[in-house]
PDB file of C-alpha atoms in Angstrom:
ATOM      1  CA  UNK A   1      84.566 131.020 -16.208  1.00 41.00           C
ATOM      2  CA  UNK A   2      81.978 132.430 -18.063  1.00 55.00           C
ATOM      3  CA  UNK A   3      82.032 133.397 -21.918  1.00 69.00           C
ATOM      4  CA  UNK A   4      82.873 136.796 -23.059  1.00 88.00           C
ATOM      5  CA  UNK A   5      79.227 138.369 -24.872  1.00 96.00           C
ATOM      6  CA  UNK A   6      80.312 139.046 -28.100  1.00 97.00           C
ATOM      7  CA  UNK A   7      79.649 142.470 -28.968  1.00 97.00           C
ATOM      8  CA  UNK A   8      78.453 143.595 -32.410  1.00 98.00           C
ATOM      9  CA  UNK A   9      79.671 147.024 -33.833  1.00 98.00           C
ATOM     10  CA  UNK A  10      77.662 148.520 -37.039  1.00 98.00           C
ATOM     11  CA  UNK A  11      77.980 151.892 -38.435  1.00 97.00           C
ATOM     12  CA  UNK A  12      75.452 153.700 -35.867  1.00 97.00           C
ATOM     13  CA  UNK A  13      74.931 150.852 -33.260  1.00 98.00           C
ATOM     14  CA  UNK A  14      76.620 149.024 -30.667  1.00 98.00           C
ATOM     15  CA  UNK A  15      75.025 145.512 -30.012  1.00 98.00           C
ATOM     16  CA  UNK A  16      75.931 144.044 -26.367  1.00 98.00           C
ATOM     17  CA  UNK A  17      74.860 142.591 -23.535  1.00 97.00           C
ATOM     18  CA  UNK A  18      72.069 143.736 -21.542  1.00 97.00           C
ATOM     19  CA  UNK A  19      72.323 143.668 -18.025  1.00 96.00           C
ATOM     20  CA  UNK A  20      69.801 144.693 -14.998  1.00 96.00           C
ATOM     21  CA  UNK A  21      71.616 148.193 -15.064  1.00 97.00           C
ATOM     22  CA  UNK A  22      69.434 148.465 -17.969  1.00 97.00           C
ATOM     23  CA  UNK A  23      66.318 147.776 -17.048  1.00 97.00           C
ATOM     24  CA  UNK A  24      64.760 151.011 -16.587  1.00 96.00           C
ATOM     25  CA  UNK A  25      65.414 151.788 -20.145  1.00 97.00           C
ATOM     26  CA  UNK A  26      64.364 148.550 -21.742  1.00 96.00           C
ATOM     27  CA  UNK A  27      60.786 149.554 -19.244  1.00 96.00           C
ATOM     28  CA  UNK A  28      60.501 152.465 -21.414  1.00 95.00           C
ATOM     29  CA  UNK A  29      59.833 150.612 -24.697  1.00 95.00           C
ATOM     30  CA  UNK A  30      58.312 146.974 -23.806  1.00 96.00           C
ATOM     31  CA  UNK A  31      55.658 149.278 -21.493  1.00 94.00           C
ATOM     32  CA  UNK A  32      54.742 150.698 -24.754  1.00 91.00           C
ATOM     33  CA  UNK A  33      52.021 148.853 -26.331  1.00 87.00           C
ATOM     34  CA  UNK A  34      52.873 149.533 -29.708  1.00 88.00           C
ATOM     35  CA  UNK A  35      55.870 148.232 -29.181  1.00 90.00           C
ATOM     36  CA  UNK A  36      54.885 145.237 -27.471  1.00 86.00           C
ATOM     37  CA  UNK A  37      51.474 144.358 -29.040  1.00 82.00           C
ATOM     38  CA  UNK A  38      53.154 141.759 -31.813  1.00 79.00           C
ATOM     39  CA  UNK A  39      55.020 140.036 -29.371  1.00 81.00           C
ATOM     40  CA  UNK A  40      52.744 138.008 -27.871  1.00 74.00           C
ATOM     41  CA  UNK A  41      53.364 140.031 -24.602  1.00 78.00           C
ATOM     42  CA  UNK A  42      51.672 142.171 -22.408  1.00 84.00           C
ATOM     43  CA  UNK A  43      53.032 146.081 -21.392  1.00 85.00           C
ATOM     44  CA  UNK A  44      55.433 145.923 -18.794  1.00 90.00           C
ATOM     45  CA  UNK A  45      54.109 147.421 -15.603  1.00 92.00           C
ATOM     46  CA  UNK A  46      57.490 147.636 -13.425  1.00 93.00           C
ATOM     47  CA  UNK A  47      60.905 147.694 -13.337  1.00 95.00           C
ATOM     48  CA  UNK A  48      60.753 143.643 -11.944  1.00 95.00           C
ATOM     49  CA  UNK A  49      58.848 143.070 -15.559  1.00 94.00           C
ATOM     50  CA  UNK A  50      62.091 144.204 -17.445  1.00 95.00           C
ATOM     51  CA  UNK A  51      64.343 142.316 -14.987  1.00 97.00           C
ATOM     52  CA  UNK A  52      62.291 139.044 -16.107  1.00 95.00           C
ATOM     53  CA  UNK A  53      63.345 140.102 -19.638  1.00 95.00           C
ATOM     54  CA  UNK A  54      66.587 140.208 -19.048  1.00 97.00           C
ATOM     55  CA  UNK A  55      66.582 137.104 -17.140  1.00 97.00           C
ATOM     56  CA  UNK A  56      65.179 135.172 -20.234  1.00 96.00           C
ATOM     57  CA  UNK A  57      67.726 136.897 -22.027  1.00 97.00           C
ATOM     58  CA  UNK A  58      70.651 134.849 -19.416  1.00 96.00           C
ATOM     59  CA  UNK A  59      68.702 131.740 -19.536  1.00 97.00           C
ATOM     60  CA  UNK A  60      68.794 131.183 -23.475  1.00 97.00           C
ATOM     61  CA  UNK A  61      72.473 131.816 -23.708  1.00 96.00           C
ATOM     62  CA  UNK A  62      73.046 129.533 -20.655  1.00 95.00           C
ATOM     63  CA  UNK A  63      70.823 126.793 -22.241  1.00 96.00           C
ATOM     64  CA  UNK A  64      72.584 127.339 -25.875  1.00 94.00           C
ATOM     65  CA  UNK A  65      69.472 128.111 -27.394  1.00 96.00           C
ATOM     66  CA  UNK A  66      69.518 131.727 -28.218  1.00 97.00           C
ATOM     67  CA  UNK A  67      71.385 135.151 -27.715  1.00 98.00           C
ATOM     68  CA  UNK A  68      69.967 138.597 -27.150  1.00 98.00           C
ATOM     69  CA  UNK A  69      71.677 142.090 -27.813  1.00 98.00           C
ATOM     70  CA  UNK A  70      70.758 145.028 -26.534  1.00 98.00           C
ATOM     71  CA  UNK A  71      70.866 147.697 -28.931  1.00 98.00           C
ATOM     72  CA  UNK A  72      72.690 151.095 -28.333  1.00 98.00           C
ATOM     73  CA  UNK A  73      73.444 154.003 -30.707  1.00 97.00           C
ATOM     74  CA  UNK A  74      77.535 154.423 -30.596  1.00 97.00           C
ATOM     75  CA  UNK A  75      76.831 157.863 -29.019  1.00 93.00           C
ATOM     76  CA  UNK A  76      74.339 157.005 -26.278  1.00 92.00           C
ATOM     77  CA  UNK A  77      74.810 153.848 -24.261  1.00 91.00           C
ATOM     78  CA  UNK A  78      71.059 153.356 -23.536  1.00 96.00           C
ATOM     79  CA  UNK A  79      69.231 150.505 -24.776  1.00 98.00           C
ATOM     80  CA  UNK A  80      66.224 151.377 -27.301  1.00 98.00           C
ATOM     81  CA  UNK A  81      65.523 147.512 -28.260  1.00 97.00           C
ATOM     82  CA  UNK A  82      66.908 143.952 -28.510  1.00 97.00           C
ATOM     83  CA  UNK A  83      67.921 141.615 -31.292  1.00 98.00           C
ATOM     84  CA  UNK A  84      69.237 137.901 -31.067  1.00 98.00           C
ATOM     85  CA  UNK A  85      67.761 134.825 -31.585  1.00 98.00           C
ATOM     86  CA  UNK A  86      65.975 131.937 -29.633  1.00 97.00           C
ATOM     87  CA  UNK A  87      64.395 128.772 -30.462  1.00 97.00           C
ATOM     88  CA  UNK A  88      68.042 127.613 -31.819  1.00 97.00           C
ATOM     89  CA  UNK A  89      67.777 123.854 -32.783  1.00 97.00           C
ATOM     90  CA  UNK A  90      71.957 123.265 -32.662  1.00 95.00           C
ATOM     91  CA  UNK A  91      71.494 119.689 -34.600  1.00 97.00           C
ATOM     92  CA  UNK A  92      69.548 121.459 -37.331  1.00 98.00           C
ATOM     93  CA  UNK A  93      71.733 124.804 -37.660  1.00 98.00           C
ATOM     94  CA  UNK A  94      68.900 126.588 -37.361  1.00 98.00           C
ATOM     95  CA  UNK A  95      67.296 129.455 -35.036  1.00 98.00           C
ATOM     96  CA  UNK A  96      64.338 131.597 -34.963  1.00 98.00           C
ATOM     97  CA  UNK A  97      65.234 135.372 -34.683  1.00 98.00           C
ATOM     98  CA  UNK A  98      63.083 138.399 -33.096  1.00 97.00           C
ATOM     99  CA  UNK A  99      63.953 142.380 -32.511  1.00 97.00           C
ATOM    100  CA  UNK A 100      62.049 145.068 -31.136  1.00 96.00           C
ATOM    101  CA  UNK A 101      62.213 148.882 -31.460  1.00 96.00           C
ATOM    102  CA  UNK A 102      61.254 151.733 -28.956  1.00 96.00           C
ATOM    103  CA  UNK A 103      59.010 153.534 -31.149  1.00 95.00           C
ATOM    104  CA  UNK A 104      60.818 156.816 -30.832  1.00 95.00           C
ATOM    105  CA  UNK A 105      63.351 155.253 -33.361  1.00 96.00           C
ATOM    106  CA  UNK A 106      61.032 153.508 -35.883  1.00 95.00           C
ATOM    107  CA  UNK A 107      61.595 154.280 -39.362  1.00 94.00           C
ATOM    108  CA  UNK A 108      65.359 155.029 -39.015  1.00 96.00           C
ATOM    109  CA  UNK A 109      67.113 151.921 -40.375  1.00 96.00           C
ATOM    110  CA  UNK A 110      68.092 150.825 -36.811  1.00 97.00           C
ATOM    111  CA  UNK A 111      66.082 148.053 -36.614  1.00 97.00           C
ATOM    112  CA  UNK A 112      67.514 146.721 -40.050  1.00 97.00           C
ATOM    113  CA  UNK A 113      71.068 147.276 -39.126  1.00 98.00           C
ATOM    114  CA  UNK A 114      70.606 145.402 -35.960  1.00 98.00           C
ATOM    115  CA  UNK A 115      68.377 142.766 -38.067  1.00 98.00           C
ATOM    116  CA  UNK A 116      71.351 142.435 -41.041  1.00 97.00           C
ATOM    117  CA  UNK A 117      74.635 142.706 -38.361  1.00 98.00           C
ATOM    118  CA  UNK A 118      72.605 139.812 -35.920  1.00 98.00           C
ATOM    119  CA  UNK A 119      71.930 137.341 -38.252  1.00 98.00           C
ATOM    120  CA  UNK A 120      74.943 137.820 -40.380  1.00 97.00           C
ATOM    121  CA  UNK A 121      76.755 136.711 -36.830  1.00 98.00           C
ATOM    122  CA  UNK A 122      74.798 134.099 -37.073  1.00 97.00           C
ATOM    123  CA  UNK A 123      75.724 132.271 -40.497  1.00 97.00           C
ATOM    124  CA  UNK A 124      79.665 133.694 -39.657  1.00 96.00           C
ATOM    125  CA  UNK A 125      79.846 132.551 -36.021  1.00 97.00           C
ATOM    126  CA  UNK A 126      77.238 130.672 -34.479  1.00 96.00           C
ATOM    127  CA  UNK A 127      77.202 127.393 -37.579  1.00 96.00           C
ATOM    128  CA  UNK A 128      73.738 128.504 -38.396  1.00 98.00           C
ATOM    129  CA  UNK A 129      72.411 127.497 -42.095  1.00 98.00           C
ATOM    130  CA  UNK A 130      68.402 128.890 -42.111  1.00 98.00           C
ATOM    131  CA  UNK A 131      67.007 131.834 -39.600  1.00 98.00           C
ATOM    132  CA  UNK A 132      63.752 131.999 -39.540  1.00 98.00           C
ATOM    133  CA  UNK A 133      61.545 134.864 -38.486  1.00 98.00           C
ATOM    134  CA  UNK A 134      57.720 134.129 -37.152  1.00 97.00           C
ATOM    135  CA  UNK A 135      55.886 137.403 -37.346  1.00 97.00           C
ATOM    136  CA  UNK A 136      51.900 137.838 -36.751  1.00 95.00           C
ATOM    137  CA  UNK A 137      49.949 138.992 -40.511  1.00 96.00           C
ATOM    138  CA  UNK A 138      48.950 142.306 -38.805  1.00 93.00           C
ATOM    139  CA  UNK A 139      52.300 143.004 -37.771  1.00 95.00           C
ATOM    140  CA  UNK A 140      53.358 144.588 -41.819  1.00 96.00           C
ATOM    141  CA  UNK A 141      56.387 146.845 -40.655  1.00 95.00           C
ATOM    142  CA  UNK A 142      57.977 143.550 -39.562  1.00 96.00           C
ATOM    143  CA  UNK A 143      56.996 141.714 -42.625  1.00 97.00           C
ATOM    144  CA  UNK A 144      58.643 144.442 -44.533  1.00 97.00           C
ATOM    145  CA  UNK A 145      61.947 144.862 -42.727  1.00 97.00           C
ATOM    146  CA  UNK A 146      62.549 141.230 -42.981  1.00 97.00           C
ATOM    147  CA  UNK A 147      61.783 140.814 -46.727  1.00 97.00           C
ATOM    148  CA  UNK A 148      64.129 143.824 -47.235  1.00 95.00           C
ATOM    149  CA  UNK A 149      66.698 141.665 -45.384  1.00 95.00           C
ATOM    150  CA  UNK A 150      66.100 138.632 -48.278  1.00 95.00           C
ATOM    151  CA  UNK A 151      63.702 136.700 -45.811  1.00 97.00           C
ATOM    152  CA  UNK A 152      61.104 134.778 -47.920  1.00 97.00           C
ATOM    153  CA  UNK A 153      57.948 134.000 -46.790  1.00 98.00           C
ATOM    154  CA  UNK A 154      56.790 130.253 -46.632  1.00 98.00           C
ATOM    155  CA  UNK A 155      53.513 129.996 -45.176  1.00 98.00           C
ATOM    156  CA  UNK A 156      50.865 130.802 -42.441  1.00 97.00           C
ATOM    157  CA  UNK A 157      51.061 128.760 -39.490  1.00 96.00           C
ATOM    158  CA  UNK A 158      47.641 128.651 -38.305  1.00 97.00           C
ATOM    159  CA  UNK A 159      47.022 129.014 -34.582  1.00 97.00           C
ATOM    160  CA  UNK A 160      50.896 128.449 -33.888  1.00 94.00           C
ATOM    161  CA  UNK A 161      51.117 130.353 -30.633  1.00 90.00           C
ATOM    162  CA  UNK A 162      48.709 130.999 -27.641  1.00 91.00           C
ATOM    163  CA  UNK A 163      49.632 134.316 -25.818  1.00 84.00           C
ATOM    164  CA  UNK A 164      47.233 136.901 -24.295  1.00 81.00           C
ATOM    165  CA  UNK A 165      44.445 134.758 -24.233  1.00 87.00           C
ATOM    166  CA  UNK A 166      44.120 134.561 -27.938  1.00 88.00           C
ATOM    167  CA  UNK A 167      45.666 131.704 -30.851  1.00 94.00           C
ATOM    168  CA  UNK A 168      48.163 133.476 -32.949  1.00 92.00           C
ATOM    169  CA  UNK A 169      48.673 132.830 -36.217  1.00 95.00           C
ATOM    170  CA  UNK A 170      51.983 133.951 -37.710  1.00 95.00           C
ATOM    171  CA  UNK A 171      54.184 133.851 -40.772  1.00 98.00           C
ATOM    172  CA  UNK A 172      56.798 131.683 -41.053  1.00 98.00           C
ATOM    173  CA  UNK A 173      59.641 133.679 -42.934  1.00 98.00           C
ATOM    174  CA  UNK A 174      63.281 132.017 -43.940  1.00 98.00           C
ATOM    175  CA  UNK A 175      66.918 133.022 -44.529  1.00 98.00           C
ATOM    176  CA  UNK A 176      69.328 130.603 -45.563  1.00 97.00           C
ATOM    177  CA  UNK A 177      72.826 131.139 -45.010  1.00 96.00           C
ATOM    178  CA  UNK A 178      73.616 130.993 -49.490  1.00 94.00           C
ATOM    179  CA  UNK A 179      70.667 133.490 -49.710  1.00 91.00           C
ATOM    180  CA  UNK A 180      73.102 135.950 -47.604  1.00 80.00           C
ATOM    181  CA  UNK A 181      73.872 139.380 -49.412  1.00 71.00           C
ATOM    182  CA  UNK A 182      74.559 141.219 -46.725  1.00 61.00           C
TER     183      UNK A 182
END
């Protein structure tokens, strides 16, 4: 039998489980290419584009290396982004975490209520001891949100990542679980 998804409950934000029911909204924001253009991925072009999402989204929880949650305001059940982590190294405690926004809710708080309720679910639930957060030096709203969140940058990993035809080279940002004031 499969696990429950654990379901995350904020002041203005329900945090669940994304399933292909939701694909048509999750189109609306990863075909945006503001949205999409710091995460090393092109604009979705179809609905089949956000079902590949959300089968990524099955295959790191099935694998034990990661957990993505849709994010919902409590009074409308669509999905406007995603929060969770991937890249989790169980034998080190550690995982890397990512979020995106549709851009009709930037600048609200949202995405650092989903940022502060994920990864405090992380440290309370999931063993984890250091999040980190890899985020491209042009992309400054990001850098921002997570340094509000007590992330602290560490360094510049040159060339890290090779997506769109182009090296990436990205911060490296850290919480550890005794830095935690949420």
């Amino acid at each position: 039998m499969k696990n429950q998804f654990p379901i995350i409950e904020t002041e203005r934000l329900i945090l669940r489980e994304v399933t292909k029911a939701d694909a048509e909204d999750m189109l609306t924001y990863l075909s945006d290419p503001d949205v999409v253009k710091h995460m090393g991925l092109e604009p979705s072009r179809s609905v089949e584009d956000a079902y590949d999402e959300i089968a990524w989204y099955e295959s790191i929880v099935n694998k034990s290396t990661g957990i993505r949650w849709g994010i919902t305001l409590k009074d409308d059940k669509r999905v406007i982004g995603s929060c969770g982590f991937l890249n989790r190294v169980l034998k080190h405690y550690r995982s890397e975490v990512g979020f995106e926004l549709s851009k009709e809710y930037w600048g609200k708080g949202i995405a650092r209520e989903a940022l502060e309720a994920v990864v405090k679910y992380g440290f309370e639930n999931m063993e984890l001891e250091r999040v980190e957060a890899l985020i491209e030096p042009a992309n400054l709203p990001s850098q921002r949100l997570v340094e509000k969140t007590g992330f602290q940058r560490e360094g510049l990993l040159r060339h890290y990542e090779y997506t769109c035809g182009t090296f990436d080279d990205l911060y490296i940002y850290s919480l550890l679980k005794k830095d935690l004031h949420i």
